[in-house]
PDB file of C-alpha atoms in Angstrom:
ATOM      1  CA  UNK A   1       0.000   0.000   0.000  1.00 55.00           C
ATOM      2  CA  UNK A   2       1.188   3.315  -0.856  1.00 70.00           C
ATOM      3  CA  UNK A   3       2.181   5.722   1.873  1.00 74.00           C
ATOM      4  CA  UNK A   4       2.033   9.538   1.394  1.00 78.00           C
ATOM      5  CA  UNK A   5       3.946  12.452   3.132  1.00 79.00           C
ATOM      6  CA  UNK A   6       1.563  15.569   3.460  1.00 80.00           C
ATOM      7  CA  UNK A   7       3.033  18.489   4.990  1.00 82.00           C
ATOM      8  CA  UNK A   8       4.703  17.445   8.585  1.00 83.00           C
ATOM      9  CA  UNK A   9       1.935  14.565   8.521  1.00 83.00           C
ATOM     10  CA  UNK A  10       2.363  10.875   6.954  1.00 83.00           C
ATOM     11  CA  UNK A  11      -0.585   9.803   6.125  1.00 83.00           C
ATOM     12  CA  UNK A  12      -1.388   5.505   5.586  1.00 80.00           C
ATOM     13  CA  UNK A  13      -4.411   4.146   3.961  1.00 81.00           C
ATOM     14  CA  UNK A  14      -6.377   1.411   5.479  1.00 78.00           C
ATOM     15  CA  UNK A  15      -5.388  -1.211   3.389  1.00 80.00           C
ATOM     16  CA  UNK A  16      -1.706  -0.536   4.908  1.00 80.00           C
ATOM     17  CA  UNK A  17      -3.336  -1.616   8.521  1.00 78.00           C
ATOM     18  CA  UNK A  18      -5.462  -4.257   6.971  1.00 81.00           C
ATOM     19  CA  UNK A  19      -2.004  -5.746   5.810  1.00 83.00           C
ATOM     20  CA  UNK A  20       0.153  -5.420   9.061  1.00 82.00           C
ATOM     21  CA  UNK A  21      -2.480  -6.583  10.901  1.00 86.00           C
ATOM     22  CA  UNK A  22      -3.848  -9.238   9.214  1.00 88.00           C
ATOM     23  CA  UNK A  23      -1.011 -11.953   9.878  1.00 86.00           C
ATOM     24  CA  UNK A  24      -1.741 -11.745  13.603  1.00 87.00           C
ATOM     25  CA  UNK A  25      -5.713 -11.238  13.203  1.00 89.00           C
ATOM     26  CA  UNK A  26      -6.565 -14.594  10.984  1.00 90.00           C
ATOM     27  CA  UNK A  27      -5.306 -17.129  13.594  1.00 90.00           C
ATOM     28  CA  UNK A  28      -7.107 -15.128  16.392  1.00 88.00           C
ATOM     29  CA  UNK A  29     -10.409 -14.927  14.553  1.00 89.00           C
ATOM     30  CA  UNK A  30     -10.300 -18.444  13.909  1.00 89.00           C
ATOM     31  CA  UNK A  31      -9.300 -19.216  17.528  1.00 87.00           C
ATOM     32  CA  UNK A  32     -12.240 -17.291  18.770  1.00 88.00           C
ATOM     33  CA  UNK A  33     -14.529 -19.517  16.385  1.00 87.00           C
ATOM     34  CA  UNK A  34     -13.924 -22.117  18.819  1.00 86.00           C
ATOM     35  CA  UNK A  35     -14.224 -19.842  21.977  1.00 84.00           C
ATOM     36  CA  UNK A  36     -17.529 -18.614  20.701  1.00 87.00           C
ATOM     37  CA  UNK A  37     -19.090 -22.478  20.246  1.00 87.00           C
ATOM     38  CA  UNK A  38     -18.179 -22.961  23.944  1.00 85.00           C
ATOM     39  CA  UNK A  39     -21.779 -23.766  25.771  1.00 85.00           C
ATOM     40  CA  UNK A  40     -19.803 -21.694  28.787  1.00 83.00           C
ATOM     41  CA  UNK A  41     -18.521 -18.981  27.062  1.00 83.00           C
ATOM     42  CA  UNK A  42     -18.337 -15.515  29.274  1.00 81.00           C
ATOM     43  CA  UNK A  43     -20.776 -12.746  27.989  1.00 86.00           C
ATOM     44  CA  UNK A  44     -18.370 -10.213  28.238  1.00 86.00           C
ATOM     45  CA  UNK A  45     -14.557 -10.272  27.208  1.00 86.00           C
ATOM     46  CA  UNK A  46     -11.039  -7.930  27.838  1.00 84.00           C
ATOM     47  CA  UNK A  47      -8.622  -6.774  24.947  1.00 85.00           C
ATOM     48  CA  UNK A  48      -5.696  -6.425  27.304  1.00 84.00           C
ATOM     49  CA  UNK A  49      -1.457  -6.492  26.319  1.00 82.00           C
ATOM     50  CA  UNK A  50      -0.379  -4.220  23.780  1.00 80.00           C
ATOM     51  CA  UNK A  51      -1.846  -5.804  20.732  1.00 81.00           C
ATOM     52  CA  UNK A  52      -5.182  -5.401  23.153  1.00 83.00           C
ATOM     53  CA  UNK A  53      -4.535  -1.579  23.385  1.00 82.00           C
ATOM     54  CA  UNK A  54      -4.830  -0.916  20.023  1.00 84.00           C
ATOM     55  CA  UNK A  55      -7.932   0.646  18.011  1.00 84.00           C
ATOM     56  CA  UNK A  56      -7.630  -1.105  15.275  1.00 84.00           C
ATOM     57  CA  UNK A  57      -7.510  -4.241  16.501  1.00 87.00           C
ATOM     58  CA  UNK A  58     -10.747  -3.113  18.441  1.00 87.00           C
ATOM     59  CA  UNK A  59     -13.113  -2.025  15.780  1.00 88.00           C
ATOM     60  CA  UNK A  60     -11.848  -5.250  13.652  1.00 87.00           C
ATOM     61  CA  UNK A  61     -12.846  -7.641  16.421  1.00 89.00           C
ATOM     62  CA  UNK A  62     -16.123  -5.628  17.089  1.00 90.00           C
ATOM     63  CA  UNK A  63     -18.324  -6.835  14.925  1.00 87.00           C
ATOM     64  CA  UNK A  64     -17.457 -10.519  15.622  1.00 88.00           C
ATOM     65  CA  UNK A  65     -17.764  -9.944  18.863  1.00 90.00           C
ATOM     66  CA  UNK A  66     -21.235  -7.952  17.987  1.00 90.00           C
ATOM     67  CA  UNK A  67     -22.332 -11.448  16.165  1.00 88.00           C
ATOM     68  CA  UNK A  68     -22.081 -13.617  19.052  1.00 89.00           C
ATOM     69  CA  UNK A  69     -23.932 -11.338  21.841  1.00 88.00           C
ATOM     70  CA  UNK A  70     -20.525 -11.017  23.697  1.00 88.00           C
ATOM     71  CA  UNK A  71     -19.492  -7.976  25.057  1.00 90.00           C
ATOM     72  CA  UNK A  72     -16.023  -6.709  24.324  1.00 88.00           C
ATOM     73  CA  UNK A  73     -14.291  -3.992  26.325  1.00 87.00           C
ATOM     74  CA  UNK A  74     -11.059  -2.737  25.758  1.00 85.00           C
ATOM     75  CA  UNK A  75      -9.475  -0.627  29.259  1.00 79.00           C
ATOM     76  CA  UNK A  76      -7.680   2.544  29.062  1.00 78.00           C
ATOM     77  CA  UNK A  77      -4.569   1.105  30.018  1.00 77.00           C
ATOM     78  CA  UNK A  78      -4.478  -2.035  28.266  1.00 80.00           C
ATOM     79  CA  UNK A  79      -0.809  -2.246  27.374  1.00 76.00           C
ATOM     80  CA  UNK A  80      -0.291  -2.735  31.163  1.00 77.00           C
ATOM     81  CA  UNK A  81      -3.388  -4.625  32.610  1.00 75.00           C
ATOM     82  CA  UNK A  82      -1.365  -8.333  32.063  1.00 73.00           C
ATOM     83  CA  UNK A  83       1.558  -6.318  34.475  1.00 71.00           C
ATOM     84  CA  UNK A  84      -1.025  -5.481  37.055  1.00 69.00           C
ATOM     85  CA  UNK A  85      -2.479  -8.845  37.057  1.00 68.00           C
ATOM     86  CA  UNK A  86      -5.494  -8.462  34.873  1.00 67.00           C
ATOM     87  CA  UNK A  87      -4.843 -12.441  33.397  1.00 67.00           C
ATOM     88  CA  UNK A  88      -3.627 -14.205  36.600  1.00 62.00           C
ATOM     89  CA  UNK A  89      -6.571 -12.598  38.665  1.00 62.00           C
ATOM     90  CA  UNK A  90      -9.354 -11.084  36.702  1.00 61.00           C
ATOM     91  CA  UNK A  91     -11.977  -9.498  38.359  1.00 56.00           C
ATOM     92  CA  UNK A  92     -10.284 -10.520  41.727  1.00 56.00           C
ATOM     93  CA  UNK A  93      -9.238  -7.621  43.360  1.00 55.00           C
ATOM     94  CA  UNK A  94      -7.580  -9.137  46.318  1.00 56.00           C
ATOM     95  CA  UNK A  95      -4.967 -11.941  44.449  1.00 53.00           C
ATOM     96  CA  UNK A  96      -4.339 -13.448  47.397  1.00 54.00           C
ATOM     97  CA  UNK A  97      -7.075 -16.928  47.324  1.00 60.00           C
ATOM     98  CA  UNK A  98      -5.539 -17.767  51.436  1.00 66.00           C
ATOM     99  CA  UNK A  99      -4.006 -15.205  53.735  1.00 73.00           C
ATOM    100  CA  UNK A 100      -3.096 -16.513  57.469  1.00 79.00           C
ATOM    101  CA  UNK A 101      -2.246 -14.777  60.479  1.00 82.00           C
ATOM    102  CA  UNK A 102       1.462 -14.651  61.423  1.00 85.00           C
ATOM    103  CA  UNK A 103       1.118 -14.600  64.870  1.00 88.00           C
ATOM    104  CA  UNK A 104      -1.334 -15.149  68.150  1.00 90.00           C
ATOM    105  CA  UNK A 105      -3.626 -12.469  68.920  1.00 87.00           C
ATOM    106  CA  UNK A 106      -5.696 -12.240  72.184  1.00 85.00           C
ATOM    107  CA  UNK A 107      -6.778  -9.955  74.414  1.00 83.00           C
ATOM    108  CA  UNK A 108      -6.182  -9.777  78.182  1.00 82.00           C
ATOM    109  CA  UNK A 109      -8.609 -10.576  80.754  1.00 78.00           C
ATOM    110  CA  UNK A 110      -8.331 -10.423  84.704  1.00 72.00           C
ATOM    111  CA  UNK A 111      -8.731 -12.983  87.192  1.00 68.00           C
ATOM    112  CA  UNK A 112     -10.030 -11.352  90.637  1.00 64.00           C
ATOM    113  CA  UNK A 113      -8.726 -14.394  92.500  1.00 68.00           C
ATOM    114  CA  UNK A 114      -5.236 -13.873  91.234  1.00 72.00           C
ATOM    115  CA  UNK A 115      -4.980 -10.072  89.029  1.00 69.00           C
ATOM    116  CA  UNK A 116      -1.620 -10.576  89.330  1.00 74.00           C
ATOM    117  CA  UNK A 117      -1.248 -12.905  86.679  1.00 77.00           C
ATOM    118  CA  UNK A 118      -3.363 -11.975  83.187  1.00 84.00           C
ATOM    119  CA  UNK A 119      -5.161 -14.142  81.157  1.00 85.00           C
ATOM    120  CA  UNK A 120      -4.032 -14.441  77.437  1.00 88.00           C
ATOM    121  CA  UNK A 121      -7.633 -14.871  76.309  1.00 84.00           C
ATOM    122  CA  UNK A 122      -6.412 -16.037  72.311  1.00 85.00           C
ATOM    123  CA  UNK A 123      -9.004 -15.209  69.290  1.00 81.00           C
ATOM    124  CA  UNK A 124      -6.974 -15.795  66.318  1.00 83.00           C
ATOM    125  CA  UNK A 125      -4.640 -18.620  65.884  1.00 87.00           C
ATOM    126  CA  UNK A 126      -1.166 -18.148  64.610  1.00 88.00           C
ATOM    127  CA  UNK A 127      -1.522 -19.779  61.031  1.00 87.00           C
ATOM    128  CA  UNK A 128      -5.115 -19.542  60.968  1.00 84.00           C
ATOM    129  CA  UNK A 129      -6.810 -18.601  57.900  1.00 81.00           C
ATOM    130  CA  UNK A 130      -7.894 -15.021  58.347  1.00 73.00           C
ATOM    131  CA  UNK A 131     -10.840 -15.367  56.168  1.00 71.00           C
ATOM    132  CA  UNK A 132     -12.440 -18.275  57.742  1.00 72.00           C
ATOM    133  CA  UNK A 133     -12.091 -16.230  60.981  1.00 69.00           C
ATOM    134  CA  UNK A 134     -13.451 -13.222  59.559  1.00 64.00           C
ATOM    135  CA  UNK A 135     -16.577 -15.865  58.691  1.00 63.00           C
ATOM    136  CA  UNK A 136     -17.264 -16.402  62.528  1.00 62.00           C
ATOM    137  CA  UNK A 137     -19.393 -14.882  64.669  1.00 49.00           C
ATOM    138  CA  UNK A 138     -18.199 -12.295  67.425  1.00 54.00           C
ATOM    139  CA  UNK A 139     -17.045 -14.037  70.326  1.00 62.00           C
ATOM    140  CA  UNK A 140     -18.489 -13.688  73.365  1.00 67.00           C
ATOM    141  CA  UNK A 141     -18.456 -10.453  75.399  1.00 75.00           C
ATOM    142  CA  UNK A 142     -15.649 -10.404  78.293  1.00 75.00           C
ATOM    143  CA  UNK A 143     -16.695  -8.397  81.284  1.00 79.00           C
ATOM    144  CA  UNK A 144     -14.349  -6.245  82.586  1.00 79.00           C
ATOM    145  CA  UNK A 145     -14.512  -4.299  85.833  1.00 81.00           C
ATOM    146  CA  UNK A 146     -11.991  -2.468  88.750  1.00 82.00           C
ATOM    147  CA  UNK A 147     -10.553  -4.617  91.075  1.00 79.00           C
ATOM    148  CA  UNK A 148     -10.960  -1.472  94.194  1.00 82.00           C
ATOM    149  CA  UNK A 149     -13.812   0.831  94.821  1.00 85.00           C
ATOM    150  CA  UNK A 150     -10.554   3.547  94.563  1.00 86.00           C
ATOM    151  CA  UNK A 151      -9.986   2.295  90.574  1.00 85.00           C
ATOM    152  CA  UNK A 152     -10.622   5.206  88.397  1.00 85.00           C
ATOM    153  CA  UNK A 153      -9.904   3.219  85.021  1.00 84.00           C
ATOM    154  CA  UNK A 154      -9.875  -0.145  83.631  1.00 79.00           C
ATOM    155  CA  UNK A 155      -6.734  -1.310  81.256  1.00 78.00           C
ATOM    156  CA  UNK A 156      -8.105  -3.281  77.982  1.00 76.00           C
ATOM    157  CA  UNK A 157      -5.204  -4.686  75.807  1.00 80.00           C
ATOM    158  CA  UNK A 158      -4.565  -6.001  72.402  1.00 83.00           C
ATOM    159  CA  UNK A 159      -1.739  -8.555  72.266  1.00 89.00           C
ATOM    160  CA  UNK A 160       0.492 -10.580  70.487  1.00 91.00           C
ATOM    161  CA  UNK A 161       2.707 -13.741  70.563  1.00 93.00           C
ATOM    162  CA  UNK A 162       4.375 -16.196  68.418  1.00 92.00           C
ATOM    163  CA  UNK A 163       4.312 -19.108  70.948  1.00 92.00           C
ATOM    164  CA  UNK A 164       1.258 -20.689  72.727  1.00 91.00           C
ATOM    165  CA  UNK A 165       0.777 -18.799  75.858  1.00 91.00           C
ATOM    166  CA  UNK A 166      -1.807 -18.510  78.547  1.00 89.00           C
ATOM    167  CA  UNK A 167      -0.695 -15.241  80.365  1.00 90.00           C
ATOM    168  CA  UNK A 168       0.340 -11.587  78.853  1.00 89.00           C
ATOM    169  CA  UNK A 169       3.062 -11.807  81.465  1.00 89.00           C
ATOM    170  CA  UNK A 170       5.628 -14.507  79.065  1.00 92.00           C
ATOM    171  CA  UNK A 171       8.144 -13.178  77.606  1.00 93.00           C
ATOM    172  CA  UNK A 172       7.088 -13.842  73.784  1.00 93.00           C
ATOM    173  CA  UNK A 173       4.096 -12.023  74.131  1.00 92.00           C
ATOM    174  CA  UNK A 174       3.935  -8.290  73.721  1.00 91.00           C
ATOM    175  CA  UNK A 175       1.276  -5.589  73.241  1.00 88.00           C
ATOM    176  CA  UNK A 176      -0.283  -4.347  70.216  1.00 83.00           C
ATOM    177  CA  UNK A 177      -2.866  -1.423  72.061  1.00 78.00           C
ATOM    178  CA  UNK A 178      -4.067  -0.960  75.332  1.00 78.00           C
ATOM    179  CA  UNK A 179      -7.054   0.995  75.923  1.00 76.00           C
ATOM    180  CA  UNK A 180      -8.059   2.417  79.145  1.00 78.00           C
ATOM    181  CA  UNK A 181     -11.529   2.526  80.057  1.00 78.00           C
ATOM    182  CA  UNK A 182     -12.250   5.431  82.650  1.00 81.00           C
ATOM    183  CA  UNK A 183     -14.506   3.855  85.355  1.00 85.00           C
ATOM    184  CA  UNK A 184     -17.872   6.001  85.810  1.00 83.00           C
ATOM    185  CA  UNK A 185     -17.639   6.159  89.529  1.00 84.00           C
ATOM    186  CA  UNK A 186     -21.226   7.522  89.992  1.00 85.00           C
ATOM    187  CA  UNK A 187     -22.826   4.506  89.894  1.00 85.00           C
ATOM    188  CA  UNK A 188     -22.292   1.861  93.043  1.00 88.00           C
ATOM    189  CA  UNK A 189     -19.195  -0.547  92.492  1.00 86.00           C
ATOM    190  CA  UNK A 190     -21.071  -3.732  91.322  1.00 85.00           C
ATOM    191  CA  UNK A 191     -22.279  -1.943  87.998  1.00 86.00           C
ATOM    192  CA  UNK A 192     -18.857  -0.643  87.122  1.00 85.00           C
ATOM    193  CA  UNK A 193     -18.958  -3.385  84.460  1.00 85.00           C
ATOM    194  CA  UNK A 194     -17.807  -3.175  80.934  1.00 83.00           C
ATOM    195  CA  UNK A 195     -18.311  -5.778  77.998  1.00 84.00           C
ATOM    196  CA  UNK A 196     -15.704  -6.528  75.099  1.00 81.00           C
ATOM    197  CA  UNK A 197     -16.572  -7.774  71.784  1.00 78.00           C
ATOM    198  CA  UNK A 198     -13.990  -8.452  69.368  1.00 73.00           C
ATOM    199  CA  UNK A 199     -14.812  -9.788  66.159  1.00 71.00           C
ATOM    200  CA  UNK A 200     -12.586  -9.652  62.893  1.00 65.00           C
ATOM    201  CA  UNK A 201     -13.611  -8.667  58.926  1.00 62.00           C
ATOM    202  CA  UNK A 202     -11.369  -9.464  56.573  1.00 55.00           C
ATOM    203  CA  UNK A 203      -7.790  -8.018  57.887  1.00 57.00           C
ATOM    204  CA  UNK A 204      -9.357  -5.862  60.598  1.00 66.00           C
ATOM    205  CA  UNK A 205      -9.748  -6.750  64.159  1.00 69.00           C
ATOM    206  CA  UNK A 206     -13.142  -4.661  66.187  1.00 74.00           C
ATOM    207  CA  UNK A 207     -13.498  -4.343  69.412  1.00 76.00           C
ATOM    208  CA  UNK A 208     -16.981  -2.722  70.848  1.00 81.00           C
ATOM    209  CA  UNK A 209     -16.592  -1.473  74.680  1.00 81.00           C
ATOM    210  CA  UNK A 210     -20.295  -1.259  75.994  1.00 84.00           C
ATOM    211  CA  UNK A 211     -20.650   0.439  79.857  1.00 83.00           C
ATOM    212  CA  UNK A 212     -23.424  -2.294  81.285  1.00 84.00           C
ATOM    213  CA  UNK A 213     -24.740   0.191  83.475  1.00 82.00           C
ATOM    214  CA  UNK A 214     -25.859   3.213  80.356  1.00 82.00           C
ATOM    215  CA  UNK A 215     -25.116   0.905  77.717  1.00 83.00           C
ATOM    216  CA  UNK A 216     -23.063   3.661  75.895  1.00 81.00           C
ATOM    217  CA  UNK A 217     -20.595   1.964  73.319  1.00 81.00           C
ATOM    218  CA  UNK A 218     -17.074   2.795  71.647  1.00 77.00           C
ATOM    219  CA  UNK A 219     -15.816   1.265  68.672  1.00 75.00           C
ATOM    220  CA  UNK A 220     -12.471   0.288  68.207  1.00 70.00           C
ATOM    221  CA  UNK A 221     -10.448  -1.019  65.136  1.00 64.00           C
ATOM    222  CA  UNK A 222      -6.861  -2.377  64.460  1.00 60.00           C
ATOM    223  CA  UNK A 223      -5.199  -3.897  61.543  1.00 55.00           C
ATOM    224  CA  UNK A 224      -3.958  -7.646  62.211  1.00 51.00           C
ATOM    225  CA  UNK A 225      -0.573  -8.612  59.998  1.00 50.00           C
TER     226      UNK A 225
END
């Protein structure tokens, strides 16, 4: 096909397109012959990679597309949609199928008979899969209250440890948050009660802190690893 140089411009007829593209185009247009006879065949299909990105490719594949009811979108970055993942995970926008906790987490609870030593109450395994945990229901409220009628705040902690522990005080665990819950000292000791729910969604551990005695509630969030 004949090229022409006008002005600054260069300017190719279609038939010079039809001819570069055509060696790639045949054996894909006969390959999607067979992907269009498929009884589960998608209804809608990507142009990604750089022969995806380009126009002409597009409006050539169109109409066969157009033929079989199958919608065909081409994204604005195409050239770089197989980089980002756009084969290898599709519509998936978190590639990761199984994503485990590396560590213990728990949260500390008191023992009036002995506060000197705190629980390690555990709620997510080390290994576990955090998606099946994110699947469970909230586990049941802990009650926490002051130990003295003099106690003007309550210590709630997040923690963390590699090994299988039963008490915040070993040495492998440490703490992720504490929270202090200031102790409403206006009503009589025996209400000064306050219930912990943690529950987890996704890669996010909640806590809810709900006073027994107004039922007023606080929210809390933190990101697990």
């Amino acid at each position: 096909p004949e090229c022409k140089l006008v002005g600054s411009k260069l300017t190719l007829p279609l038939e010079f397109f039809h001819h570069l593209f055509e060696a790639s185009l045949a054996p894909l247009r006969e390959h999607l012959q067979s992907f269009f006879a498929r009884p589960d065949r998608p209804d809608i299909a990507f142009l990604v990679g750089g022969l995806g990105g380009n126009c002409y490719v597009r409006n050539d594949l169109q109409t066969l597309f157009d033929r079989h009811n199958v919608e065909l979108v081409q994204p604005t970055y195409a050239g770089i949609a197989i980089a980002k993942g756009a084969v290898r995970f599709g519509y998936d926008k978190t590639p990761f199928s199984l994503r485990r906790s590396r560590t213990n987490y728990g949260i500390q609870c008191y023992n009036r008979a002995d506060p000197s030593s705190p629980i390690f109450y555990k709620i997510i395994s080390k290994g576990e899969d955090l998606k099946e945990v994110a699947r469970k229901s909230k586990l049941d409220p802990q009650i926490y209250c002051p130990l003295t009628e003099t106690q003007t705040s309550v210590p709630f902690g997040l923690y963390e440890s590699d090994e299988d522990i039963v008490s915040t005080n070993h040495p492998s665990c440490s703490v992720i948050v504490e929270v202090v819950l200031s102790v409403n000292r206006d009503i009589p000791f025996e209400d000064r009660q306050y219930a912990v729910t943690i529950s987890m969604d996704d890669t996010v551990i909640s806590g809810v802190v709900r006073e027994l005695s107004t039922g007023q509630e606080k929210v809390l969030k933190w990101s697990s690893r």
